[in-house]
mmCIF file of N, CA and C in Angstrom:
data_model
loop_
_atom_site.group_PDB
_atom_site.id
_atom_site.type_symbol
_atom_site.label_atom_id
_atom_site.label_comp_id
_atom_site.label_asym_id
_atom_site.label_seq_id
_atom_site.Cartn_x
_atom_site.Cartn_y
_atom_site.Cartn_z
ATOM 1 N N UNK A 15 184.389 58.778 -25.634
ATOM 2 C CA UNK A 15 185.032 57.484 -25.626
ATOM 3 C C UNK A 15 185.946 57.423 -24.413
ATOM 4 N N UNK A 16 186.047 56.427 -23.434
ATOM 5 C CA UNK A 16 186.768 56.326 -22.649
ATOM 6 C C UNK A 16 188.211 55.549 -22.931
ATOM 7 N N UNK A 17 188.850 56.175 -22.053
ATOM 8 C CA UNK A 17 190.294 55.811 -22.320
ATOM 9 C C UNK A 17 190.408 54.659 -21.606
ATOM 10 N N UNK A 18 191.421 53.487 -22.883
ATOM 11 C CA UNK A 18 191.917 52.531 -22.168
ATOM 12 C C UNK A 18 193.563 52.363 -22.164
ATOM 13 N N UNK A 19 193.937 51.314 -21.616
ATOM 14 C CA UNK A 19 195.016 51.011 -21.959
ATOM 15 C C UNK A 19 195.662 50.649 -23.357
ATOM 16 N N UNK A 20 194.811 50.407 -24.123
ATOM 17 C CA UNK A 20 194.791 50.255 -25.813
ATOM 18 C C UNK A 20 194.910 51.095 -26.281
ATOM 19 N N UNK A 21 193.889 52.493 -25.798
ATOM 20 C CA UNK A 21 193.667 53.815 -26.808
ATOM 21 C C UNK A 21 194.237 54.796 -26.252
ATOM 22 N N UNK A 22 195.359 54.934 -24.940
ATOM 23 C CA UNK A 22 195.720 55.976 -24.576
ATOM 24 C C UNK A 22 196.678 56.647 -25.454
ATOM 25 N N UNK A 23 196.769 57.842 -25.603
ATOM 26 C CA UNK A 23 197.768 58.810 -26.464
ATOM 27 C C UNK A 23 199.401 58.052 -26.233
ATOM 28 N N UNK A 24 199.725 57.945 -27.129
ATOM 29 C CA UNK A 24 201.244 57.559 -27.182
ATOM 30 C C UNK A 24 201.602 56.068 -26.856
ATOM 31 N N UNK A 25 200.684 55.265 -26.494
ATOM 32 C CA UNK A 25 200.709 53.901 -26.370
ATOM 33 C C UNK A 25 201.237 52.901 -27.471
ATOM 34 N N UNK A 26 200.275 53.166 -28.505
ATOM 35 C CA UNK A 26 200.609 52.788 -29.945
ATOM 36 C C UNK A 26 202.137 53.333 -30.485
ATOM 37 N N UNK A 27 202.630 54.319 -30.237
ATOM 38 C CA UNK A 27 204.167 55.038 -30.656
ATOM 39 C C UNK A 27 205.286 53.632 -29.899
ATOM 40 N N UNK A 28 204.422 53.789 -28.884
ATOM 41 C CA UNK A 28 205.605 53.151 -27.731
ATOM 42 C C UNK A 28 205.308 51.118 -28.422
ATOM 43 N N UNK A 29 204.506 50.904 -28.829
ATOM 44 C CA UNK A 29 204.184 49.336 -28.834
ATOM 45 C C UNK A 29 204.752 49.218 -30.048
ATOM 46 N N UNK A 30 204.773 49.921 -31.354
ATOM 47 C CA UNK A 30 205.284 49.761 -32.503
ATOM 48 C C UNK A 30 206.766 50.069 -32.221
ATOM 49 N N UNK A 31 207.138 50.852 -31.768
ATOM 50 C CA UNK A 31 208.532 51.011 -31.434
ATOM 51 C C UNK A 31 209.416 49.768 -30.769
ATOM 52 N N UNK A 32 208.768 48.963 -29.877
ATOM 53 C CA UNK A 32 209.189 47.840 -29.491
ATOM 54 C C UNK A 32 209.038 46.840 -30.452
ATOM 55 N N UNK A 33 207.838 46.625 -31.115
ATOM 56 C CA UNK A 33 207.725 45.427 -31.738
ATOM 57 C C UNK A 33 208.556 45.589 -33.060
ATOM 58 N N UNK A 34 209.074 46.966 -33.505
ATOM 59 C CA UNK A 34 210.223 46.924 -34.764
ATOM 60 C C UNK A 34 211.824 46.906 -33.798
ATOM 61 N N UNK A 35 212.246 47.327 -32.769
ATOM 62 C CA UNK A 35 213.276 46.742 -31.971
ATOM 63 C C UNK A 35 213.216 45.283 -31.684
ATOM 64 N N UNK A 36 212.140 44.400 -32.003
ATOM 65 C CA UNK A 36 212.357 42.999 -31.472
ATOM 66 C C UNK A 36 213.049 42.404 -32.682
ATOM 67 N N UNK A 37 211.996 42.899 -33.925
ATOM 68 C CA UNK A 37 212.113 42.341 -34.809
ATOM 69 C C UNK A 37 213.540 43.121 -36.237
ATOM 70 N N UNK A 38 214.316 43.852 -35.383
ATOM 71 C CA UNK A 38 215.340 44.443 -36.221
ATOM 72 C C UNK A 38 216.317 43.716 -36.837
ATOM 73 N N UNK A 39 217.028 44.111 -37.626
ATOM 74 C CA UNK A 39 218.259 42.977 -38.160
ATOM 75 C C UNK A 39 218.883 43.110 -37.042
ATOM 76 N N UNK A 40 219.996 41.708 -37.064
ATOM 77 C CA UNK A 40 220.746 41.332 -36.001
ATOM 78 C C UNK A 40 221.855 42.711 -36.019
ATOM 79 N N UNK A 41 222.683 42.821 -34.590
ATOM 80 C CA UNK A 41 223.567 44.091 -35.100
ATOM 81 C C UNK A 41 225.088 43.865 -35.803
ATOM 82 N N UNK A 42 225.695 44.134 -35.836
ATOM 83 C CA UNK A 42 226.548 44.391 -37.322
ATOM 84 C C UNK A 42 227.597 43.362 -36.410
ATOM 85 N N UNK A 43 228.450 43.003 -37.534
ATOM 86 C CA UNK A 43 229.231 41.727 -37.180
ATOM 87 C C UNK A 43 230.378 42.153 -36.199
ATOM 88 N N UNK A 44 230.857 43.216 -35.929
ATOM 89 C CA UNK A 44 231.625 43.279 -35.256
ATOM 90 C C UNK A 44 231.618 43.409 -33.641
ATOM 91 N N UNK A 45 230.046 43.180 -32.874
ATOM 92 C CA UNK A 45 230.090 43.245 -31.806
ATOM 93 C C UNK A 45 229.556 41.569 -31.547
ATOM 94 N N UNK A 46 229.672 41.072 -32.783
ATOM 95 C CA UNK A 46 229.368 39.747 -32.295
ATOM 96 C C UNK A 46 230.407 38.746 -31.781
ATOM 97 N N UNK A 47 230.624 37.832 -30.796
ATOM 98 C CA UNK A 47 231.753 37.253 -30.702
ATOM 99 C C UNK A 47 232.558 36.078 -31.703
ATOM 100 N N UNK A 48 233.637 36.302 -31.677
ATOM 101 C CA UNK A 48 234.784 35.668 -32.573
ATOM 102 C C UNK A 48 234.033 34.336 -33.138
ATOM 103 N N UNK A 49 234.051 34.063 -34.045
ATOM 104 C CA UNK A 49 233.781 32.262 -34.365
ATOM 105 C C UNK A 49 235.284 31.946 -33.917
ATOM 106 N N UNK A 50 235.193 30.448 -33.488
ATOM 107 C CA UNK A 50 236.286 29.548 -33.244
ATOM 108 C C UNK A 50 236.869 29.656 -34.851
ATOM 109 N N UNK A 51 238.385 29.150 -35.040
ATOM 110 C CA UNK A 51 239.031 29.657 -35.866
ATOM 111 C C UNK A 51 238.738 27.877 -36.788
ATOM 112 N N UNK A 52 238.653 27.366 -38.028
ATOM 113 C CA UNK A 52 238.692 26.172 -38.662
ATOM 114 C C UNK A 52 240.234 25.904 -38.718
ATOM 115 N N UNK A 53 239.984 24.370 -38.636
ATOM 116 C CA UNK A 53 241.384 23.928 -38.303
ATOM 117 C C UNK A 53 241.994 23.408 -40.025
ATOM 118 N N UNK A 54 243.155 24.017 -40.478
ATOM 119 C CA UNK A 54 243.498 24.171 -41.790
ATOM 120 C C UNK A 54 243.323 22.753 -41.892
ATOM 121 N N UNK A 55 243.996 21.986 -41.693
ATOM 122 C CA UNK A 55 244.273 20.054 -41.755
ATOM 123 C C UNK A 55 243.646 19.505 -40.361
ATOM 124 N N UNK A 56 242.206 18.426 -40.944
ATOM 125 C CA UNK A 56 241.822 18.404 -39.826
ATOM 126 C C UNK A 56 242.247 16.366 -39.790
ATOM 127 N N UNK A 57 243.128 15.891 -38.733
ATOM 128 C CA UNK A 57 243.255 15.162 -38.989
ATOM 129 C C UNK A 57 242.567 13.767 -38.866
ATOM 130 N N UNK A 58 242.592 13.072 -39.808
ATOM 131 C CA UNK A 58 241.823 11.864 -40.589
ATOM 132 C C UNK A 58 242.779 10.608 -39.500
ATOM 133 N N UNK A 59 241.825 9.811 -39.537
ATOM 134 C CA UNK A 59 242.436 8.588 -39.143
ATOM 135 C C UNK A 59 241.907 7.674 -40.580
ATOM 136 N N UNK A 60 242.949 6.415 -41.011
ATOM 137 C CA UNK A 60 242.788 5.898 -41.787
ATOM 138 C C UNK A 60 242.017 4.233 -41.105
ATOM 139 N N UNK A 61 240.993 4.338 -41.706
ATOM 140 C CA UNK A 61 240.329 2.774 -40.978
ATOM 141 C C UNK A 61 239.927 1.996 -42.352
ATOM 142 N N UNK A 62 241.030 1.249 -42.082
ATOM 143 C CA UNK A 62 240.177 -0.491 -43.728
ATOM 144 C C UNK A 62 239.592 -1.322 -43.540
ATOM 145 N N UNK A 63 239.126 -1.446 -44.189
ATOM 146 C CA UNK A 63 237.767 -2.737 -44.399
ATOM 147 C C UNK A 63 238.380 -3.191 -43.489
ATOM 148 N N UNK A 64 236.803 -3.941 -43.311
ATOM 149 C CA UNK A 64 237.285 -5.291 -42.247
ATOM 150 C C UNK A 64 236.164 -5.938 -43.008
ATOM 151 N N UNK A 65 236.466 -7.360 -43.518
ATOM 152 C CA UNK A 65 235.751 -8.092 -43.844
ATOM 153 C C UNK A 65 234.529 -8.524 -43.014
ATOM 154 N N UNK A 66 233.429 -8.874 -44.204
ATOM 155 C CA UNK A 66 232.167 -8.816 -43.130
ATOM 156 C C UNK A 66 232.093 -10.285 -42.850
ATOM 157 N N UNK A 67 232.912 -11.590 -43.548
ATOM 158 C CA UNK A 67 232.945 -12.824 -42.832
ATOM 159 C C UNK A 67 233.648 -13.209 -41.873
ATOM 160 N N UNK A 68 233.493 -14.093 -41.397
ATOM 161 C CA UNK A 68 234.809 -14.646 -40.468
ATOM 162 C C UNK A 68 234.750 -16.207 -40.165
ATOM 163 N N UNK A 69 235.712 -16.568 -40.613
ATOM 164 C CA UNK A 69 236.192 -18.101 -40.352
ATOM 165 C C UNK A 69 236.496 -18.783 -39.216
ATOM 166 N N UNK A 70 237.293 -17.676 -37.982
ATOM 167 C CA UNK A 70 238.032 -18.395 -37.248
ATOM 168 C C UNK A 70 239.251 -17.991 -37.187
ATOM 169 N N UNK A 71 240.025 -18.036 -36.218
ATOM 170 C CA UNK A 71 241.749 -17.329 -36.625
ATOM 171 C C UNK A 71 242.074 -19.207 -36.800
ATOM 172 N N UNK A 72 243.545 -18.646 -37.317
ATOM 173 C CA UNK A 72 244.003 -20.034 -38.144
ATOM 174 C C UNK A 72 245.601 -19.979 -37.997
ATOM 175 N N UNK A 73 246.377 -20.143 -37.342
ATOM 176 C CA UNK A 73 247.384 -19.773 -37.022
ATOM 177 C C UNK A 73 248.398 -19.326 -38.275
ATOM 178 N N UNK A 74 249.257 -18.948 -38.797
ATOM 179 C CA UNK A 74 250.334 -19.372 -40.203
ATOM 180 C C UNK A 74 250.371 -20.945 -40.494
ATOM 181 N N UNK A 75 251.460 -21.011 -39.022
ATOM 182 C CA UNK A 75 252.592 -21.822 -39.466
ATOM 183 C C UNK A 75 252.660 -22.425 -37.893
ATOM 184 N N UNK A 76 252.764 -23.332 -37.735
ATOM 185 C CA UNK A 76 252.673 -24.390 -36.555
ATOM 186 C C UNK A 76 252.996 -23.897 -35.224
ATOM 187 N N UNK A 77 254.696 -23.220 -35.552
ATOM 188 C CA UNK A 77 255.117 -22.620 -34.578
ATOM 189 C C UNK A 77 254.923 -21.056 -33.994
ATOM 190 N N UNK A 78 253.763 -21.171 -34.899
ATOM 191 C CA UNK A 78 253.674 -19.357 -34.938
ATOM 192 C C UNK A 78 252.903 -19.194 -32.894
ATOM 193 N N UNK A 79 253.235 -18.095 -32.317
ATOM 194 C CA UNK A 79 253.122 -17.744 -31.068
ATOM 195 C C UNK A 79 251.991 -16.335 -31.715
ATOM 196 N N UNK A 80 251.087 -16.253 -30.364
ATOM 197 C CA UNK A 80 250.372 -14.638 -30.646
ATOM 198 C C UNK A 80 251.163 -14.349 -29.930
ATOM 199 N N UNK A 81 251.298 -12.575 -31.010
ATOM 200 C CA UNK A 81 252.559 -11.918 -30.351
ATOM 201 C C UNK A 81 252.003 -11.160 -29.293
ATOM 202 N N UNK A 82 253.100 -10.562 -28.839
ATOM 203 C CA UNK A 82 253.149 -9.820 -27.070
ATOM 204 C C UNK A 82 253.410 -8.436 -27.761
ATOM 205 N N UNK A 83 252.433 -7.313 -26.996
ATOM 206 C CA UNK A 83 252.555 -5.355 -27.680
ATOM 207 C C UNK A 83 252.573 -5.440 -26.254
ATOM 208 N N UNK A 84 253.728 -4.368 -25.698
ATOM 209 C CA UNK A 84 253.237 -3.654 -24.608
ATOM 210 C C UNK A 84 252.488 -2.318 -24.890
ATOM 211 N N UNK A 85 252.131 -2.223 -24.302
ATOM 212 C CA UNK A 85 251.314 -1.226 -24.169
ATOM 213 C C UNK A 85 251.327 0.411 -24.141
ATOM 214 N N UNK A 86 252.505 0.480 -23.658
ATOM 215 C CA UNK A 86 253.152 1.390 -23.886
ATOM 216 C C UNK A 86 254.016 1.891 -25.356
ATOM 217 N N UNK A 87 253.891 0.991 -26.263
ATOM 218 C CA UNK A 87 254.473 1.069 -27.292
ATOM 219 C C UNK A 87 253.203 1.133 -28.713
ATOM 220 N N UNK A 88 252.209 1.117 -28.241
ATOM 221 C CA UNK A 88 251.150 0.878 -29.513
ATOM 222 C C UNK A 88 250.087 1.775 -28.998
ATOM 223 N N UNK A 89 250.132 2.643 -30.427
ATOM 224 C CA UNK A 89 248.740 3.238 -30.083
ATOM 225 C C UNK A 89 247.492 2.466 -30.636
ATOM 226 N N UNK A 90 246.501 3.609 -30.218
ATOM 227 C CA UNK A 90 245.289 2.800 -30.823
ATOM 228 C C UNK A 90 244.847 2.466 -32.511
ATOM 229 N N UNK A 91 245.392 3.509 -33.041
ATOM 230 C CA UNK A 91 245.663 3.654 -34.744
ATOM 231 C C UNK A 91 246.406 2.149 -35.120
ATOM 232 N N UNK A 92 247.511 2.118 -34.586
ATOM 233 C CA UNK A 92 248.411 0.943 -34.433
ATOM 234 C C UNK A 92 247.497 -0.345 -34.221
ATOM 235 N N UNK A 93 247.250 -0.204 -33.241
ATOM 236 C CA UNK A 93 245.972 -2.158 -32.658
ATOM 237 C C UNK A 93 245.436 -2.142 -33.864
ATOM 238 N N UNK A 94 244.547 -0.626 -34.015
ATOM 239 C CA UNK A 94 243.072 -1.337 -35.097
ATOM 240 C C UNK A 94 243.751 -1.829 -36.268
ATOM 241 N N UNK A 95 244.828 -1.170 -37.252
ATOM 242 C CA UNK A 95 245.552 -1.796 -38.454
ATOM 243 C C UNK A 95 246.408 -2.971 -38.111
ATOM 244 N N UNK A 96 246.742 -3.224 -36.956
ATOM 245 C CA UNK A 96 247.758 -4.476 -37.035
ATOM 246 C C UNK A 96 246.631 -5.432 -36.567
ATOM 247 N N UNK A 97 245.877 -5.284 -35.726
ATOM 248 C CA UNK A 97 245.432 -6.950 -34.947
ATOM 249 C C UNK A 97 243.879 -6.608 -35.687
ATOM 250 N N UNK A 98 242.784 -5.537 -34.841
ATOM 251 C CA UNK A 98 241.402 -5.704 -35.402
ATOM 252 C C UNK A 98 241.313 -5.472 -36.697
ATOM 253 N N UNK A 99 241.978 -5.495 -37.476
ATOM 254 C CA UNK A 99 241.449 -4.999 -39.451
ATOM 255 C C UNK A 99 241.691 -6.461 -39.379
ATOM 256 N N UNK A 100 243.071 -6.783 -38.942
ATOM 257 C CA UNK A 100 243.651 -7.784 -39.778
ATOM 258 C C UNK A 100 242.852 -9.230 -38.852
ATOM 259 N N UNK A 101 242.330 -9.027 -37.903
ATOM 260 C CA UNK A 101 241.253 -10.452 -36.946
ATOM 261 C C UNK A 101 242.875 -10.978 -36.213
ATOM 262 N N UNK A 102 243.408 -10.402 -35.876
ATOM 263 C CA UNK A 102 244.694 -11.366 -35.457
ATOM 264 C C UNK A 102 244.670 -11.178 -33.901
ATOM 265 N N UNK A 103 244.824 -12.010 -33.208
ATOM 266 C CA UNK A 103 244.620 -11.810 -31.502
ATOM 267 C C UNK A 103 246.256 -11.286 -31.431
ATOM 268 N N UNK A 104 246.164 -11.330 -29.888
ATOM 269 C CA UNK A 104 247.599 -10.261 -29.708
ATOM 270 C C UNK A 104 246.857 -9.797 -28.420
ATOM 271 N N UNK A 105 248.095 -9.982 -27.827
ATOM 272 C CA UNK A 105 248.831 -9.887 -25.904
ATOM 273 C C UNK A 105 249.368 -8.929 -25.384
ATOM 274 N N UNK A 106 248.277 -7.842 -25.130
ATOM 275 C CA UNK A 106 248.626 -6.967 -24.424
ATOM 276 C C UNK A 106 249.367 -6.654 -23.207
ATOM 277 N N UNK A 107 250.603 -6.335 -22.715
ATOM 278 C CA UNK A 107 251.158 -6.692 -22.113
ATOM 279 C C UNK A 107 252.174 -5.002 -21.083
ATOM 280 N N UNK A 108 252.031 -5.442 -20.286
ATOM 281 C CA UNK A 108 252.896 -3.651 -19.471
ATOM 282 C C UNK A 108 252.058 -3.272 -17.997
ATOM 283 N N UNK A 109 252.211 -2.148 -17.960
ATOM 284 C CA UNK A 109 251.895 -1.594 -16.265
ATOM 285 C C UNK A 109 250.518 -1.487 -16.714
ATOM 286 N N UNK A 110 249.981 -1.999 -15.740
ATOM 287 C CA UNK A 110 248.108 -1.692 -15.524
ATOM 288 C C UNK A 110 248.028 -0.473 -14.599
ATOM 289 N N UNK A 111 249.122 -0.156 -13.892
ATOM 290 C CA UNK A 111 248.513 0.761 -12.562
ATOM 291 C C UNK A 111 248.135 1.911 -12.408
ATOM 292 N N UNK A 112 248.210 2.394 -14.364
ATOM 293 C CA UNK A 112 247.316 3.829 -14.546
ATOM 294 C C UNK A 112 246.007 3.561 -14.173
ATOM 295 N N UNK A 113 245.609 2.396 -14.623
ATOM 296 C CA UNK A 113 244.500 2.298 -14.049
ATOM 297 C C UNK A 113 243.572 2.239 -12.704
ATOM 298 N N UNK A 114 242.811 2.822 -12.443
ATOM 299 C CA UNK A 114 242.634 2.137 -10.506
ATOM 300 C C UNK A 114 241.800 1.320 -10.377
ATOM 301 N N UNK A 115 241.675 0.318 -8.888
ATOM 302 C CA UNK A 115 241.176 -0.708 -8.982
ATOM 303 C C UNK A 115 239.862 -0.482 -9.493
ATOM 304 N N UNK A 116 239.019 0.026 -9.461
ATOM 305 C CA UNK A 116 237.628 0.539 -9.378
ATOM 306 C C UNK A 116 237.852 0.375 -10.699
ATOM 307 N N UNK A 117 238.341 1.348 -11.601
ATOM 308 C CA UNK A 117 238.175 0.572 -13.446
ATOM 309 C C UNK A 117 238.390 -0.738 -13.965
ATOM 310 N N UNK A 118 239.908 -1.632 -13.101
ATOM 311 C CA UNK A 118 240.082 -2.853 -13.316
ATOM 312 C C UNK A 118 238.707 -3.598 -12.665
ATOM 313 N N UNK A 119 238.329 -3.376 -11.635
ATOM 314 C CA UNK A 119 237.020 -4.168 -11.321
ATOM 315 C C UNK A 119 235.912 -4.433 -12.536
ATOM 316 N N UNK A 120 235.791 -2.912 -12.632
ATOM 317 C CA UNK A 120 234.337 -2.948 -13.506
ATOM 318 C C UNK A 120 234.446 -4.218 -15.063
ATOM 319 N N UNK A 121 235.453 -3.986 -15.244
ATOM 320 C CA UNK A 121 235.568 -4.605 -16.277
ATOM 321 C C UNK A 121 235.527 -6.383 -16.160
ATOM 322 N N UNK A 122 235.602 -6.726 -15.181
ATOM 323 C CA UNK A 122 235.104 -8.378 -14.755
ATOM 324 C C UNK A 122 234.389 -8.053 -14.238
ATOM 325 N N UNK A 123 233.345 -7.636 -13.887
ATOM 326 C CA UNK A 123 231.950 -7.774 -13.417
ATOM 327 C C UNK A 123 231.153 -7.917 -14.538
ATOM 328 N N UNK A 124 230.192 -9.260 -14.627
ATOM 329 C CA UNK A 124 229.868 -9.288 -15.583
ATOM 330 C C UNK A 124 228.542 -8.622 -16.200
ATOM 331 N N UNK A 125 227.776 -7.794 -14.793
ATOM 332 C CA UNK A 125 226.741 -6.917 -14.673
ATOM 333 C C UNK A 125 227.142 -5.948 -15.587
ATOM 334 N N UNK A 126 228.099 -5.284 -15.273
ATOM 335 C CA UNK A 126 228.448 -4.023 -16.211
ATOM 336 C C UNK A 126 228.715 -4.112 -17.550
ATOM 337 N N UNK A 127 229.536 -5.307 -18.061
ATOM 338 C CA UNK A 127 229.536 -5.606 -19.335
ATOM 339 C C UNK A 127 228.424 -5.858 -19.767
ATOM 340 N N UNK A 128 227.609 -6.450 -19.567
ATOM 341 C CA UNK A 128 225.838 -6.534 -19.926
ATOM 342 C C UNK A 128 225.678 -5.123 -20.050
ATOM 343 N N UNK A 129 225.301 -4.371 -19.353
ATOM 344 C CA UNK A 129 225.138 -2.532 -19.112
ATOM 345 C C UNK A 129 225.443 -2.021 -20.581
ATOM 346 N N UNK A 130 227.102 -2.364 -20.464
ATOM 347 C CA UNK A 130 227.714 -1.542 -21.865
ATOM 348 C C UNK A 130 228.043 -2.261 -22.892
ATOM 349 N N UNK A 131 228.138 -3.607 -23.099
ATOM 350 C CA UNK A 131 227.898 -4.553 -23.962
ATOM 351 C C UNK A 131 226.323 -4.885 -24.419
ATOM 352 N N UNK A 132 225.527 -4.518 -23.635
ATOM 353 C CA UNK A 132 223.722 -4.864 -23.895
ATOM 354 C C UNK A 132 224.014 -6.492 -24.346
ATOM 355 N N UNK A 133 223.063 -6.615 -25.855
ATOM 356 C CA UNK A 133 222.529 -7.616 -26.265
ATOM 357 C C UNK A 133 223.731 -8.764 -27.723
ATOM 358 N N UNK A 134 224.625 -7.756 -27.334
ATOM 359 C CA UNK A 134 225.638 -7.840 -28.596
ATOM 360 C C UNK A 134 226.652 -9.274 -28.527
ATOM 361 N N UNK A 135 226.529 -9.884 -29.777
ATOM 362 C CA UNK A 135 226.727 -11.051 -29.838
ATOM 363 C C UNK A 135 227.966 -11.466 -30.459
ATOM 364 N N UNK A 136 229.426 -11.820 -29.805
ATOM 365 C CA UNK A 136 230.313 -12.159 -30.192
ATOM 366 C C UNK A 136 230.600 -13.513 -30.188
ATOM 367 N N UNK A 137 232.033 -13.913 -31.220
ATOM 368 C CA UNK A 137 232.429 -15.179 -31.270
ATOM 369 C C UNK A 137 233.779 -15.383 -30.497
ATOM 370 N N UNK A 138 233.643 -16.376 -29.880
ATOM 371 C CA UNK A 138 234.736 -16.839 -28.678
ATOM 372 C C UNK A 138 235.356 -17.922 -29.308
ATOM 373 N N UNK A 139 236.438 -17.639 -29.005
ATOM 374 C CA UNK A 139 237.579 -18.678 -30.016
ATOM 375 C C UNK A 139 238.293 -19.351 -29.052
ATOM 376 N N UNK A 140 238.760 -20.462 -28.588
ATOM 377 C CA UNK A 140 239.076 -21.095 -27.648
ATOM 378 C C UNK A 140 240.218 -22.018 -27.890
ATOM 379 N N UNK A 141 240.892 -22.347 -27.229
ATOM 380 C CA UNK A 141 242.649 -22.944 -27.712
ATOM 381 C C UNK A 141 242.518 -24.441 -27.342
ATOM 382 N N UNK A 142 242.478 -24.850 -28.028
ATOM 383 C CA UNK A 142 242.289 -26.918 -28.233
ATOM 384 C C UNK A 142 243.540 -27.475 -27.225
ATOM 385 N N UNK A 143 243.159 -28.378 -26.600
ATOM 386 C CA UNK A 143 244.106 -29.056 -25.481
ATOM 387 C C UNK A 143 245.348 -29.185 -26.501
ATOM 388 N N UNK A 144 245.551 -29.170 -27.544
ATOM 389 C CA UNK A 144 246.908 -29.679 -28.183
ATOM 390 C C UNK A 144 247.175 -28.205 -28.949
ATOM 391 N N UNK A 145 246.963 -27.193 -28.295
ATOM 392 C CA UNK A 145 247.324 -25.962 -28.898
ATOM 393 C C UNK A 145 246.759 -25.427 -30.158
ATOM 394 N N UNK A 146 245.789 -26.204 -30.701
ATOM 395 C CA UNK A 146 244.893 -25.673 -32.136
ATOM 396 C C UNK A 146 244.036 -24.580 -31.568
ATOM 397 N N UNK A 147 243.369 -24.400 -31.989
ATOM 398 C CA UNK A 147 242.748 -22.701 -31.876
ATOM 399 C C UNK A 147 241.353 -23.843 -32.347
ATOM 400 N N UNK A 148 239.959 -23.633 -31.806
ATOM 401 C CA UNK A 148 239.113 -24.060 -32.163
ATOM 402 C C UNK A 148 238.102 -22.834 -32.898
ATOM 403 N N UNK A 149 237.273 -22.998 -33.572
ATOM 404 C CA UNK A 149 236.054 -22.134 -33.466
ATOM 405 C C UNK A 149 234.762 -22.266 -33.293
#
C-alpha cells in the first residue's frame, strides 16, 4: 500500500489532536476578560401619555401669552412634561451660539428636513389676524 498524506504514521494522532483542541470547552473563567460591571439603578425617564387626538391648541383665557423658557434653564425631561405631553407651544428663548452656523443652516433648508423628516405629516397651527390661534 502506498503512503499518502491520509495514511502516513502519526497523521491521524496529529488531526484528532487538533480537531479535540478546536472543539474543547472554553477555558476557565478567570482568563476571560472582566464583564462591564451592571449599573445598580439604571435610570428611567418618566414619559405620559400623550393623547392620540388633537383638537388644536386653544388658548385658557384671553390674555393668556405662550410662555418664554430659556434655554438654558429647561432640560429636555422638563419640555417633554411641560409643553409636548401637555400640546402647549412655548418660546424658546437664549444664546444660539453653541451652535455653529453650519447646524443653524441645516435646519432651514428645506432639503434636509425632507432627508430627516421623510414623508411625515404634521399639523400647523397658525395665529388669526386678531390673535386667535386657528387650526
Amino acid at each position: 500500500m502506498a503512503r499518502t498524506k491520509k495514511n502516513k504514521p502519526g497523521r491521524n494522532k496529529k488531526a484528532a489532536a487538533a480537531a479535540a483542541s478546536s472543539s474543547a470547552a472554553p477555558p476557565p473563567p478567570a482568563s476571560r476578560p472582566a464583564k462591564k460591571p451592571k449599573l445598580a439603578h439604571k435610570p428611567k425617564l418618566h414619559v405620559p401619555s400623550i393623547p392620540s387626538h388633537y383638537n388644536g391648541f386653544h388658548p385658557p383665557s384671553a390674555g393668556w401669552q405662550v410662555p418664554r423658557v430659556p434655554a438654558s434653564l429647561i432640560t429636555p425631561e422638563s419640555f417633554f412634561t411641560e409643553f409636548i405631553a401637555k400640546r402647549q407651544p412655548c418660546i424658546i428663548t437664549g444664546d444660539t451660539s453653541v451652535l455653529d452656523e453650519t447646524t443653524r443652516a441645516k435646519w432651514r433648508d428645506l432639503t434636509y428636513l425632507a432627508q430627516v423628516a421623510g414623508t411625515q405629516r404634521i399639523l400647523v397651527e397658525e395665529k388669526g389676524p386678531a390673535g386667535e390661534h386657528c387650526s
